[in-house]
JSON list of C-alpha atoms and ligand atoms in Angstrom, two decimals:
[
{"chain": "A", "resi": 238, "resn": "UNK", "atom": "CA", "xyz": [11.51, -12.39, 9.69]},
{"chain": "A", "resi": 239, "resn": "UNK", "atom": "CA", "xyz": [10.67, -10.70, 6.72]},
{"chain": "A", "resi": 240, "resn": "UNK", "atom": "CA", "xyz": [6.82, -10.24, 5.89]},
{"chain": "A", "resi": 241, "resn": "UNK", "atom": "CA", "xyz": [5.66, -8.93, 2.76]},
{"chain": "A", "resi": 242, "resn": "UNK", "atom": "CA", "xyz": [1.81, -8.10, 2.01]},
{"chain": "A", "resi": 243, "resn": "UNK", "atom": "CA", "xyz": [0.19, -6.82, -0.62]},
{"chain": "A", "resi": 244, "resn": "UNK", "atom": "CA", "xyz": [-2.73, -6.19, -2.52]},
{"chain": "A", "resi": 245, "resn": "UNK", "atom": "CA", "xyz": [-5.02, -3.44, -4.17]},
{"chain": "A", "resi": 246, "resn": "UNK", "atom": "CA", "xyz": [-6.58, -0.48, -2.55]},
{"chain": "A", "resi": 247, "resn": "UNK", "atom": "CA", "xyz": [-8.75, -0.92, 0.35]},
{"chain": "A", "resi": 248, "resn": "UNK", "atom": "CA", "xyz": [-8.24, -5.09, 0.33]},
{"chain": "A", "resi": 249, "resn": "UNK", "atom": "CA", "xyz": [-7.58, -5.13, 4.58]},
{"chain": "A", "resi": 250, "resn": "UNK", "atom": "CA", "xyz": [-3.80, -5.18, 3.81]},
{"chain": "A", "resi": 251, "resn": "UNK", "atom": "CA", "xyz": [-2.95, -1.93, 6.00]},
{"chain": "A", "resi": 252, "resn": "UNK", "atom": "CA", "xyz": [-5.08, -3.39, 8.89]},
{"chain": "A", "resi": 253, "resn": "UNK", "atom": "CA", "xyz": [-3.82, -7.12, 8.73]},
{"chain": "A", "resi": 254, "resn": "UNK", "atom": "CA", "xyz": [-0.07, -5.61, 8.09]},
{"chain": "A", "resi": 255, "resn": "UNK", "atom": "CA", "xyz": [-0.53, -3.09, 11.51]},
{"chain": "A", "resi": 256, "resn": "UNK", "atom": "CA", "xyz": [-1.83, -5.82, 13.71]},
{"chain": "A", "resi": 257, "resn": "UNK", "atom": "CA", "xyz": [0.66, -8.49, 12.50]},
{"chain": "A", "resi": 258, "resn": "UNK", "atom": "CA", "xyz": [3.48, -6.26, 13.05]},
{"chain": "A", "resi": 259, "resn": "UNK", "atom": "CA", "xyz": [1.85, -5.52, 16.72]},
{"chain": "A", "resi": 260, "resn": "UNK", "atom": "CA", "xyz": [1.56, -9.19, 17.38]},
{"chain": "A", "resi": 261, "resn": "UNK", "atom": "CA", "xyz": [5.22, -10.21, 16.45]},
{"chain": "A", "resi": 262, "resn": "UNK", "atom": "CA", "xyz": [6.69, -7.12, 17.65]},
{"chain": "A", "resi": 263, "resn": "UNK", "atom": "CA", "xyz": [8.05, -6.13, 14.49]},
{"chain": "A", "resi": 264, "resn": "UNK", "atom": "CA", "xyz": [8.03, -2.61, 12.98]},
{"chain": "A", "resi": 265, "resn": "UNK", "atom": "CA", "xyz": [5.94, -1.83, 9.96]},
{"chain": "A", "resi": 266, "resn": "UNK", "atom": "CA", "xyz": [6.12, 0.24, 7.15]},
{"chain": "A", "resi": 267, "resn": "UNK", "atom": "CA", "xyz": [2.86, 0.97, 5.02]},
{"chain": "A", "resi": 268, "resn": "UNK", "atom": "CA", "xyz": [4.47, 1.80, 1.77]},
{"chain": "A", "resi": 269, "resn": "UNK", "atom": "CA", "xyz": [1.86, 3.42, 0.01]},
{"chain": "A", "resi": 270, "resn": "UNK", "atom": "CA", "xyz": [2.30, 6.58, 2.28]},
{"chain": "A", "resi": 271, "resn": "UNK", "atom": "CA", "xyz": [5.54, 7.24, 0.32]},
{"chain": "A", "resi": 272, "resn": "UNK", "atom": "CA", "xyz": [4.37, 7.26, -2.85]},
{"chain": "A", "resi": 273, "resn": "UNK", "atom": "CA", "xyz": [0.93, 9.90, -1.15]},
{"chain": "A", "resi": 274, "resn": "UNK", "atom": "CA", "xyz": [4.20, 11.52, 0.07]},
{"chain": "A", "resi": 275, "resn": "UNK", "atom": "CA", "xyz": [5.61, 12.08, -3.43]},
{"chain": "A", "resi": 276, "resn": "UNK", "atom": "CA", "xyz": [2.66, 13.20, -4.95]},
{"chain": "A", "resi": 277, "resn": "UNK", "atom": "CA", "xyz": [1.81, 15.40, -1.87]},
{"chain": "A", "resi": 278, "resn": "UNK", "atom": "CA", "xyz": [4.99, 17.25, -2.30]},
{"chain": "A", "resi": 279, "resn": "UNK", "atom": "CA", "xyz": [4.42, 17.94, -6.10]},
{"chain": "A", "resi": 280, "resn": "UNK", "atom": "CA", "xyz": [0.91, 19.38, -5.50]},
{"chain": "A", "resi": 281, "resn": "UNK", "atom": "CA", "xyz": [1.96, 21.56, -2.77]},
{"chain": "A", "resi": 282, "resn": "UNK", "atom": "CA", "xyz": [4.51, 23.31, -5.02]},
{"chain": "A", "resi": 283, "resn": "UNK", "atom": "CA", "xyz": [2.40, 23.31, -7.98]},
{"chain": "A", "resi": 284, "resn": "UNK", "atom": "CA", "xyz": [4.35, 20.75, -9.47]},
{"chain": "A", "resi": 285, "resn": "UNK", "atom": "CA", "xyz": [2.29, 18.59, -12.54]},
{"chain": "A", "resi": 286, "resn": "UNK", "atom": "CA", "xyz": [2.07, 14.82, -11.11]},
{"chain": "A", "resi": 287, "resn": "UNK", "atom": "CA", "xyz": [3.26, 13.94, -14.87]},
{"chain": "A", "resi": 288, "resn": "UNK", "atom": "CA", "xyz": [6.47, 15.54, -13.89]},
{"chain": "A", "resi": 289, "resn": "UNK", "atom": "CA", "xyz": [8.98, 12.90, -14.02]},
{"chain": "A", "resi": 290, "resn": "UNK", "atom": "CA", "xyz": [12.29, 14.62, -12.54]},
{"chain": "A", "resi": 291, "resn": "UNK", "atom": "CA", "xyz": [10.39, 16.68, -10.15]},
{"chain": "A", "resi": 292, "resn": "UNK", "atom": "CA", "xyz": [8.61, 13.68, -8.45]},
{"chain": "A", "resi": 293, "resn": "UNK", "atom": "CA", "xyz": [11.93, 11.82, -9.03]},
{"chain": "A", "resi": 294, "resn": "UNK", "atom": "CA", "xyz": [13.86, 14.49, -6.89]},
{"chain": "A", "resi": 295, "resn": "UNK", "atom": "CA", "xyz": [10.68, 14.87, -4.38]},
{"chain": "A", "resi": 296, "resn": "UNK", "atom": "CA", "xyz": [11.57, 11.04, -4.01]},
{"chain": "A", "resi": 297, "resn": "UNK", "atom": "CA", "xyz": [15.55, 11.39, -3.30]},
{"chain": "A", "resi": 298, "resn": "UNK", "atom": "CA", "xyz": [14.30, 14.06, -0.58]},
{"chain": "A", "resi": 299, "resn": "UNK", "atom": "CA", "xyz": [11.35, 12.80, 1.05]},
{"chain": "A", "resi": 300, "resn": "UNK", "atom": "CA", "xyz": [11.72, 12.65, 4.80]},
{"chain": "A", "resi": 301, "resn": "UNK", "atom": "CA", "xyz": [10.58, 9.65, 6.57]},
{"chain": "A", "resi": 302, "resn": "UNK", "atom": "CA", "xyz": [8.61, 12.31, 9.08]},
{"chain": "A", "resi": 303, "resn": "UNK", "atom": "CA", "xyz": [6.69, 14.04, 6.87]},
{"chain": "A", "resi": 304, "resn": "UNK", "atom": "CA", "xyz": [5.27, 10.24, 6.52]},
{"chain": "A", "resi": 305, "resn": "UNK", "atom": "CA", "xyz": [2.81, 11.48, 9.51]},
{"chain": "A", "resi": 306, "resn": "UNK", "atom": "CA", "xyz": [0.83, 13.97, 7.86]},
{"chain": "A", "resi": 307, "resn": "UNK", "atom": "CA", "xyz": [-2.75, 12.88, 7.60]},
{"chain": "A", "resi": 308, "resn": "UNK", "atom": "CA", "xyz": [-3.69, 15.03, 4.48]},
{"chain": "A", "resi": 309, "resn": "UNK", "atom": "CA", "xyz": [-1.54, 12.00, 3.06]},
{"chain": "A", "resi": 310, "resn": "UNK", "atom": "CA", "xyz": [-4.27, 9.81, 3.85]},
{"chain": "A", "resi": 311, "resn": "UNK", "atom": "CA", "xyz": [-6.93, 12.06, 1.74]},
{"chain": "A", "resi": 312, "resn": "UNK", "atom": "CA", "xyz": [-8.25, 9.92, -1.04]},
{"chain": "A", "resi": 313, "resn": "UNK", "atom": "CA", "xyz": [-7.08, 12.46, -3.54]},
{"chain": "A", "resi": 314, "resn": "UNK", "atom": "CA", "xyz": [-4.05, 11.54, -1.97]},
{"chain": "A", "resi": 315, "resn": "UNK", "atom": "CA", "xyz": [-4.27, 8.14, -3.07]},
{"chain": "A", "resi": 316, "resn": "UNK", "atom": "CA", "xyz": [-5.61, 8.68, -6.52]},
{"chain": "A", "resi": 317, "resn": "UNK", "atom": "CA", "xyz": [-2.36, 11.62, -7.02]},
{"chain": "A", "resi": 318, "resn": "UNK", "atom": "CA", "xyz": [0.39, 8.71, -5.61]},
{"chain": "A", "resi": 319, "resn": "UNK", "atom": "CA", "xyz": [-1.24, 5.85, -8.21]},
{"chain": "A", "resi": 320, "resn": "UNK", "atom": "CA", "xyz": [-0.01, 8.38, -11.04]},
{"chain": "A", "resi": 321, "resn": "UNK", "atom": "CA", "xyz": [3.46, 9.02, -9.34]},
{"chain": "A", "resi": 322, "resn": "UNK", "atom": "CA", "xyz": [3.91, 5.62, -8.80]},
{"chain": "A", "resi": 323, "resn": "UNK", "atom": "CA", "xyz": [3.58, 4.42, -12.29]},
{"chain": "A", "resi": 324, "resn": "UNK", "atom": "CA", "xyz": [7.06, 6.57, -13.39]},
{"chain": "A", "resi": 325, "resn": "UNK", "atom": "CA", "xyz": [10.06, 4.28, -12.70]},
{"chain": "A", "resi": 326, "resn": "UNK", "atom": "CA", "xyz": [12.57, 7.03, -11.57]},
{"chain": "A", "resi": 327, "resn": "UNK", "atom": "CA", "xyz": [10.04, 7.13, -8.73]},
{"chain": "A", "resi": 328, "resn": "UNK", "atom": "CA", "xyz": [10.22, 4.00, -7.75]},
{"chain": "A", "resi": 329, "resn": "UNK", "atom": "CA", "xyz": [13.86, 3.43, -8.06]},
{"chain": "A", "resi": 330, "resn": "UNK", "atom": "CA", "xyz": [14.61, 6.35, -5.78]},
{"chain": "A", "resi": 331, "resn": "UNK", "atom": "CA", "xyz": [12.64, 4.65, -2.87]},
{"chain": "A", "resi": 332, "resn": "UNK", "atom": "CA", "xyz": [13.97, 1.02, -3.19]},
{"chain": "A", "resi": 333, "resn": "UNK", "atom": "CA", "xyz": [16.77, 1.90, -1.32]},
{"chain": "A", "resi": 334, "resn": "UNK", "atom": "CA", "xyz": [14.67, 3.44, 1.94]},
{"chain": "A", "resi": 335, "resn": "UNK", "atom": "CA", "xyz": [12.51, 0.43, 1.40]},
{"chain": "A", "resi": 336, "resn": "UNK", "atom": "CA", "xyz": [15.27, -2.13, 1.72]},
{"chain": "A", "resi": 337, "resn": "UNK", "atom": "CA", "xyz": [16.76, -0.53, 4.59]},
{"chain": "A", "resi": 338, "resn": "UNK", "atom": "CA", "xyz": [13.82, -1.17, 6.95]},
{"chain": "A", "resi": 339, "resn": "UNK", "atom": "CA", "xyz": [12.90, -4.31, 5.57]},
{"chain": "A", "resi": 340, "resn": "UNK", "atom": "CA", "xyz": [16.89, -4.92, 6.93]},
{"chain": "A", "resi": 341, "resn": "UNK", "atom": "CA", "xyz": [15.61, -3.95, 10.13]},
{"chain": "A", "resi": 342, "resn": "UNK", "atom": "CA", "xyz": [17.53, -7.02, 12.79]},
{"chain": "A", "resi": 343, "resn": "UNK", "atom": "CA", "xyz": [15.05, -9.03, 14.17]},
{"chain": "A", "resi": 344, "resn": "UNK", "atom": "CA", "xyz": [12.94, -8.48, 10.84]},
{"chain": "A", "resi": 345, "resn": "UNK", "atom": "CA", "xyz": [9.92, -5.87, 9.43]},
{"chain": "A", "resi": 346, "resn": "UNK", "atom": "CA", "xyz": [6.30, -6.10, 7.75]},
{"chain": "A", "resi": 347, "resn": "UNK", "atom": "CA", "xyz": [5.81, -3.96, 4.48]},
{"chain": "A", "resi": 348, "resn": "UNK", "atom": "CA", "xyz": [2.88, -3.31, 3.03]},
{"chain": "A", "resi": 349, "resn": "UNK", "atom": "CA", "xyz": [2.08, -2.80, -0.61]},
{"chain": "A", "resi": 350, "resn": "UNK", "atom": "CA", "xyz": [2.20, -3.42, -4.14]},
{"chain": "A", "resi": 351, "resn": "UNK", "atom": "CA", "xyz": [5.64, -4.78, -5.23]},
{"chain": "A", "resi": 352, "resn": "UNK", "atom": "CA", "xyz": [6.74, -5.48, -1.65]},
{"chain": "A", "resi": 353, "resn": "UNK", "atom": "CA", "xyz": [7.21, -9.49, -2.74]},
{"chain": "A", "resi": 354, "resn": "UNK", "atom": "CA", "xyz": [8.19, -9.23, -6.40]},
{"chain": "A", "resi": 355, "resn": "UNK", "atom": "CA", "xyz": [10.51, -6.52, -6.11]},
{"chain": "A", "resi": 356, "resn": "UNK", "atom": "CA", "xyz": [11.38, -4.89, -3.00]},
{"chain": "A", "resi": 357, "resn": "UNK", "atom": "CA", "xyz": [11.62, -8.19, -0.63]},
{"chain": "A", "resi": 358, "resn": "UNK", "atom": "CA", "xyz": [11.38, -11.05, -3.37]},
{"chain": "A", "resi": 359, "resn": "UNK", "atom": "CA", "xyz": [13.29, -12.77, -0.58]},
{"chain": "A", "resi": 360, "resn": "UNK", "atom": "CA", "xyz": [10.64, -12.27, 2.48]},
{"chain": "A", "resi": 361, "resn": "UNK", "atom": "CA", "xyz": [9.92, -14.81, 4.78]},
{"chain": "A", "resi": 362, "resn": "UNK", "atom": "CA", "xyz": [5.86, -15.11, 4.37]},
{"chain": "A", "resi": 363, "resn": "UNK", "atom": "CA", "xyz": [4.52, -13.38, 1.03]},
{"chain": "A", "resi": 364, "resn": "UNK", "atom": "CA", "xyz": [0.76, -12.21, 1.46]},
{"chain": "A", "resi": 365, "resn": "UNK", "atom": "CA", "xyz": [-1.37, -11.14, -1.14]},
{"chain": "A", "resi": 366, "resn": "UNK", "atom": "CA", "xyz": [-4.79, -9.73, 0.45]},
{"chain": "A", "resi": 367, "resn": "UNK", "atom": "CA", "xyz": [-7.79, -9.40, -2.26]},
{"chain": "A", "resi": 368, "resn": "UNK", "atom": "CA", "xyz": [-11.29, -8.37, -1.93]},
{"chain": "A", "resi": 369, "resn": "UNK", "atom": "CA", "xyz": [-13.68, -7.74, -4.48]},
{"chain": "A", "resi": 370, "resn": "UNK", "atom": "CA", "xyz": [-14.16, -3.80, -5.93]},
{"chain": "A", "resi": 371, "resn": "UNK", "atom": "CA", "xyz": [-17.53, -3.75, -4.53]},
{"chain": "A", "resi": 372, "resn": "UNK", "atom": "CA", "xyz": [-16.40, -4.64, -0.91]},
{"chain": "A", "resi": 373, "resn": "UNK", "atom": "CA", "xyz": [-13.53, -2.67, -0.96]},
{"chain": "A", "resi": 374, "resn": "UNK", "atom": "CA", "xyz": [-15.54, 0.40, -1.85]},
{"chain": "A", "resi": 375, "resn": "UNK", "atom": "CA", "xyz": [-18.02, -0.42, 0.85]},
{"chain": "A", "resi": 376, "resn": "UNK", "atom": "CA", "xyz": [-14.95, -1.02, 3.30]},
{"chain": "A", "resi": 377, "resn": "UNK", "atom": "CA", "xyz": [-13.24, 2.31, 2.28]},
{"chain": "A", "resi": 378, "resn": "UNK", "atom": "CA", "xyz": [-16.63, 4.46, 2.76]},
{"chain": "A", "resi": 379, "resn": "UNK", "atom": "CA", "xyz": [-17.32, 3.06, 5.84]},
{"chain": "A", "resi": 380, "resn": "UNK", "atom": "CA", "xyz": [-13.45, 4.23, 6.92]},
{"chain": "A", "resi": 381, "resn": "UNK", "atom": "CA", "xyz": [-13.65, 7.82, 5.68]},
{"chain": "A", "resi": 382, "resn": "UNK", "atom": "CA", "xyz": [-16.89, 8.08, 7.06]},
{"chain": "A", "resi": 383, "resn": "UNK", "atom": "CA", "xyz": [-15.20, 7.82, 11.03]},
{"chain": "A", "resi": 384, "resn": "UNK", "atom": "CA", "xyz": [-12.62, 10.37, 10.10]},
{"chain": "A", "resi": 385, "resn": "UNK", "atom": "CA", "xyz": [-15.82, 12.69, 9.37]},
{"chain": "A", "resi": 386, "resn": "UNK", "atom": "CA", "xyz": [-14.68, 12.88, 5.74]},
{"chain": "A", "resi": 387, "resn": "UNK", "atom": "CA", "xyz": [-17.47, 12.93, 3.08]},
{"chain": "A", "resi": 388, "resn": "UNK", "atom": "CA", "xyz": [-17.96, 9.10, 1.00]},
{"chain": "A", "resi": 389, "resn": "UNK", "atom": "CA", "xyz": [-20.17, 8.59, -2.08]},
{"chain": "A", "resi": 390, "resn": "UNK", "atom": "CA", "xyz": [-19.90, 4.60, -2.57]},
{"chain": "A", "resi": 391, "resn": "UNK", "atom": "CA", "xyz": [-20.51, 4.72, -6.03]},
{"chain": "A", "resi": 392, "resn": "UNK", "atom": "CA", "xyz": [-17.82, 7.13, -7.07]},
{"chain": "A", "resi": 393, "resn": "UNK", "atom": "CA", "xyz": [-15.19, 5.21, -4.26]},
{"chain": "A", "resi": 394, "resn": "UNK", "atom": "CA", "xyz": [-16.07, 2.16, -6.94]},
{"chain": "A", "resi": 395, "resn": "UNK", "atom": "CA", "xyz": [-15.12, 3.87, -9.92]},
{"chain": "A", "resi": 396, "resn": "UNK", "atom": "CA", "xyz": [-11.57, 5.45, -8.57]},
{"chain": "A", "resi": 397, "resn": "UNK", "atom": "CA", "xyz": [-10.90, 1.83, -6.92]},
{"chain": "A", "resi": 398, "resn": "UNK", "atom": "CA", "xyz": [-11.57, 0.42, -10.37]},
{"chain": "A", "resi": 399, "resn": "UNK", "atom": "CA", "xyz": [-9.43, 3.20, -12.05]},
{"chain": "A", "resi": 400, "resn": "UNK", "atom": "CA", "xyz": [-6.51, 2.76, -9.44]},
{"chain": "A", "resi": 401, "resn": "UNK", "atom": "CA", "xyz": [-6.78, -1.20, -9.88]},
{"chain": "A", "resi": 402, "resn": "UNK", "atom": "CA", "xyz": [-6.47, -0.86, -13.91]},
{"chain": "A", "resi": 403, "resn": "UNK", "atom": "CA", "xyz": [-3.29, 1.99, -13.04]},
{"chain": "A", "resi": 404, "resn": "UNK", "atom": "CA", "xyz": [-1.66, -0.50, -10.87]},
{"chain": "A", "resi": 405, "resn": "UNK", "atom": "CA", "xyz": [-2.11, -3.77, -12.15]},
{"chain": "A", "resi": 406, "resn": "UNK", "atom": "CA", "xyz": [-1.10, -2.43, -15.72]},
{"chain": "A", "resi": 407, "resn": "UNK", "atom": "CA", "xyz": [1.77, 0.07, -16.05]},
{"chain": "A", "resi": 408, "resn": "UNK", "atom": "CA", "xyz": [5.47, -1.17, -17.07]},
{"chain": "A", "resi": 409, "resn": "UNK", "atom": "CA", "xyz": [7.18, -1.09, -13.75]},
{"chain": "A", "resi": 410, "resn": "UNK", "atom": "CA", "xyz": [6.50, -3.33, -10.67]},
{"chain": "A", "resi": 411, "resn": "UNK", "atom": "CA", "xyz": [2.75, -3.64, -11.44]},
{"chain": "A", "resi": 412, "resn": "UNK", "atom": "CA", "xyz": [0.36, -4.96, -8.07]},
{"chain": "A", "resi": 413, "resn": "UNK", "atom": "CA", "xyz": [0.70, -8.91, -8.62]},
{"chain": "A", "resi": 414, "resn": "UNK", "atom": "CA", "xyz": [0.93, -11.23, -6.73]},
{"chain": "A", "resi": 415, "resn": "UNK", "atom": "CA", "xyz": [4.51, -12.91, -6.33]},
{"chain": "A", "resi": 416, "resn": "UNK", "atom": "CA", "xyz": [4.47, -16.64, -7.77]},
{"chain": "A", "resi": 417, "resn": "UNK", "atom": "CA", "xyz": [5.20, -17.80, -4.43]},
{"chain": "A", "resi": 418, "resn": "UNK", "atom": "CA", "xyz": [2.87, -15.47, -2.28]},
{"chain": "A", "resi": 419, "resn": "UNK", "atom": "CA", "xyz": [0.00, -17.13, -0.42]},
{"chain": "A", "resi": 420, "resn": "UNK", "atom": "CA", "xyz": [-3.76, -15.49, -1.54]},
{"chain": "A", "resi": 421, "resn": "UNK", "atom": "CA", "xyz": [-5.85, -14.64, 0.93]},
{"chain": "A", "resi": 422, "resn": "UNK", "atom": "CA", "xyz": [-9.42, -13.32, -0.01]},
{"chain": "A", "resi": 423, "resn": "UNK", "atom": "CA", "xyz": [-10.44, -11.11, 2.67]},
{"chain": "A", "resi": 424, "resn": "UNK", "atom": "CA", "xyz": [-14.86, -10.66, 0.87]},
{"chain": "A", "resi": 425, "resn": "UNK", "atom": "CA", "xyz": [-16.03, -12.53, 3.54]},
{"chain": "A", "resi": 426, "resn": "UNK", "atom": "CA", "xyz": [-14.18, -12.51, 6.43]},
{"chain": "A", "resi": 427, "resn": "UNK", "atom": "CA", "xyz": [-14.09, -10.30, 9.60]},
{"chain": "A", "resi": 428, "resn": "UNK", "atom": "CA", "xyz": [-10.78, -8.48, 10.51]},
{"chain": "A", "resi": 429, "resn": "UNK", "atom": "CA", "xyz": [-9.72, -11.04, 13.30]},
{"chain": "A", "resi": 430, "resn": "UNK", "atom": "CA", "xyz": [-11.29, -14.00, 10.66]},
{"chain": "A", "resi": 431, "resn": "UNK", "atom": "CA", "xyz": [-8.66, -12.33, 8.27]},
{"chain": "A", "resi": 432, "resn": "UNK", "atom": "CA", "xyz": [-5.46, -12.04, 11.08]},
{"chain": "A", "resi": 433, "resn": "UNK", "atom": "CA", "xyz": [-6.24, -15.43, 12.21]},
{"chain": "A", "resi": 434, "resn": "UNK", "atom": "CA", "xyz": [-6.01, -16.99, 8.37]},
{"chain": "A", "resi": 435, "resn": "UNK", "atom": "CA", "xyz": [-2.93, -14.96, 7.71]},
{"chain": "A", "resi": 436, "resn": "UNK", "atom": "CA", "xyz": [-1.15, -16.66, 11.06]},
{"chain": "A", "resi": 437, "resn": "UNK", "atom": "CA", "xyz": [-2.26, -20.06, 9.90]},
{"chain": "A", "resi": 438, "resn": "UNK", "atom": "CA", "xyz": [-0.07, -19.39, 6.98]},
{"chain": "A", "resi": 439, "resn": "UNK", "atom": "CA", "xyz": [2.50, -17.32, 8.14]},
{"chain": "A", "resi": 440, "resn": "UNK", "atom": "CA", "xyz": [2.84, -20.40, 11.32]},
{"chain": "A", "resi": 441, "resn": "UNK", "atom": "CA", "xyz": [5.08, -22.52, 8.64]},
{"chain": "A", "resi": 442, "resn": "UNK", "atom": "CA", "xyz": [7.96, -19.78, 8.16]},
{"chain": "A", "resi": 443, "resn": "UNK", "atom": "CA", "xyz": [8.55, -19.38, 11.75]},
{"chain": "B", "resi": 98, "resn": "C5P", "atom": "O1", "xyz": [-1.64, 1.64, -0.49]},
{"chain": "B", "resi": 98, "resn": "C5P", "atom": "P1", "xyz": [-2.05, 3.03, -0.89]},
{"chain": "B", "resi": 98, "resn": "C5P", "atom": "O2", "xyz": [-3.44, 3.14, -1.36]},
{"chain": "B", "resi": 98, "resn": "C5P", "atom": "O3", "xyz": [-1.70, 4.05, 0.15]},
{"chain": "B", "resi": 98, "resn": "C5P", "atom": "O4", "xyz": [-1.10, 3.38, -2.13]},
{"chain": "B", "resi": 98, "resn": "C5P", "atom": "C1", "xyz": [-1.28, 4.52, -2.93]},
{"chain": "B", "resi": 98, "resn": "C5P", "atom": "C2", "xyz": [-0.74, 4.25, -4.31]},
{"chain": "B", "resi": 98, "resn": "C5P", "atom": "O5", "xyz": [0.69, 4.12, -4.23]},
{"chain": "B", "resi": 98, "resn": "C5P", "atom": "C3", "xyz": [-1.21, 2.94, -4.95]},
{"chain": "B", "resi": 98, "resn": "C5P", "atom": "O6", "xyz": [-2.41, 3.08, -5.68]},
{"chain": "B", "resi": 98, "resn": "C5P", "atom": "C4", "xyz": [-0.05, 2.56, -5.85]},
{"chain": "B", "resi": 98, "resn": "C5P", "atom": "O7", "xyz": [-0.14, 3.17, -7.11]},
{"chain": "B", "resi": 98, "resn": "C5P", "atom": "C5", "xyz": [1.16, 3.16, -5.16]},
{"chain": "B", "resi": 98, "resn": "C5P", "atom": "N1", "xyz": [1.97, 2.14, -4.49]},
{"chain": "B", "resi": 98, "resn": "C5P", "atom": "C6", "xyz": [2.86, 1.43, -5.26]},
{"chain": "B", "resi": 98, "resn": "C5P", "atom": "N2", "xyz": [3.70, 0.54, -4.68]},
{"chain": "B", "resi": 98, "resn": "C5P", "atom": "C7", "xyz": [3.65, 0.31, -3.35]},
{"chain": "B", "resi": 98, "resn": "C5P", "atom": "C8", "xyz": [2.71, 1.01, -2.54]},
{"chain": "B", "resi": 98, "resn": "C5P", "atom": "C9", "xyz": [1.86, 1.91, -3.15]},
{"chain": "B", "resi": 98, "resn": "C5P", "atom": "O8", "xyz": [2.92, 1.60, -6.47]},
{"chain": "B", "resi": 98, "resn": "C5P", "atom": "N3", "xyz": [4.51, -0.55, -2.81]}
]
C-alpha cells in the first residue's frame, strides 16, 4: 500500500504521515528533508542556491544519512530547499530515490508536495492536508518554540505565505492537490481528530 500526502508547509502532513506509517507498519519518507538536504549542501560550500548544476549534482550525491542532520530542520532550511526545489534538474535527480522507497514490498508513506501527481500518481490513498496560513504559522511557532529555537509569529506568516506562492506557482511539479486526492482540512481539528479522519478515508483502499 502506497500512501501519498501532501500539502503546504506546516499543514500537519509530517505528523499525520509519521503516525500513519507507525500505525500500518510501513516505512516513511518525509520528502521535504531532501530538498533541506540539497540546499544544505550548497550553503555549506558556499554554493549560490540559484546554482542550477551545482544543486543538480548535490542531488545525484546526496546520501540518504546525511537525511538525519537536524540543522536540516532550521527554518532557513526550509525557506533555502523552496528555492532549490523550484529548478527541475533538481527534482529529476531525486525521482528515482523517491520511487525506490515508495517500491518498498509491503508498501511506504511519502510525504510532500508532488508525492500524488508526480512521484506516486499511482498510490493507493492520495492525501492532501491544508490548514489556513494563520494556523499554520501559529502551529509552526508553537513547534520551534520546544526545540528552544527563537519564533516571531508574524514573520513565520510572511515566509509561509512566500513559500506557499514559491510552491504552488513555479513550472515544475507545483504543491496541488492530485485530481483524485482526498482534502482534508486540518484548521480545526486536533492531531488524533486529524489521524482518525485520514483512516476513515484511507479504510476504503485497504
Ligand atoms: O516539507 P518541507 O517544508 O520540509 O519542504 C521544504 C521545501 O521543499 C518545500 O517548501 C518545497 O519547496 C520543497 N519540496 C518539494 N517537493 C516535495 C517536498 C518538498 O518541492 N515533495
Amino acid at each position: 500500500m502506497i500512501l501519498a500526502i501532501d500539502g503546504p508547509a506546516a499543514s500537519g502532513k509530517g505528523t499525520l504521515a509519521k503516525r500513519l506509517a507507525a500505525h500500518f507498519g510501513l516505512p516513511h519518507l518525509d520528502t521535504g528533508l531532501l530538498y533541506r538536504g540539497v540546499a544544505m549542501a550548497l550553503l555549506d560550500r558556499g554554493d549560490a542556491l540559484s546554482d542550477e548544476a551545482a544543486a543538480e549534482r548535490a542531488a545525484q550525491v546526496l546520501a540518504p544519512a546525511l537525511l538525519d542532520d537536524p540543522r536540516l530542520r532550521e527554518r532557513a532550511m526550509g525557506e533555502a530547499a523552496s528555492v532549490v526545489a523550484a529548478q527541475p534538474r533538481v527534482r529529476a535527480a531525486l525521482i528515482a530515490f523517491q520511487r525506490a522507497f515508495a517500491a518498498t514490498p509491503g508498501g511506504a508513506v511519502l510525504d510532500g508536495r508532488d508525492i500524488g501527481t508526480v512521484i506516486c500518481p499511482e498510490a493507493d490513498v492520495k492525501l492532501f492536508v491544508t490548514a489556513s496560513p494563520e494556523v499554520r504559522a501559529m502551529r509552526r511557532a508553537l513547534e520551534l518554540r520546544t526545540r528552544g529555537q527563537p519564533a516571531d509569529e508574524a514573520e513565520i506568516l510572511a515566509d509561509i505565505r512566500i513559500r506557499d506562492a514559491r510552491d504552488a506557482g513555479r513550472a515544475d511539479a507545483p504543491l496541488r492537490a492530485a485530481p483524485d486526492a482526498e482534502l482534508l482540512d486540518t484548521s480545526d481539528l486536533s492531531i488524533d481528530e486529524v489521524f482518525t479522519k485520514a483512516l476513515a478515508l484511507i479504510a476504503p483502499a485497504i
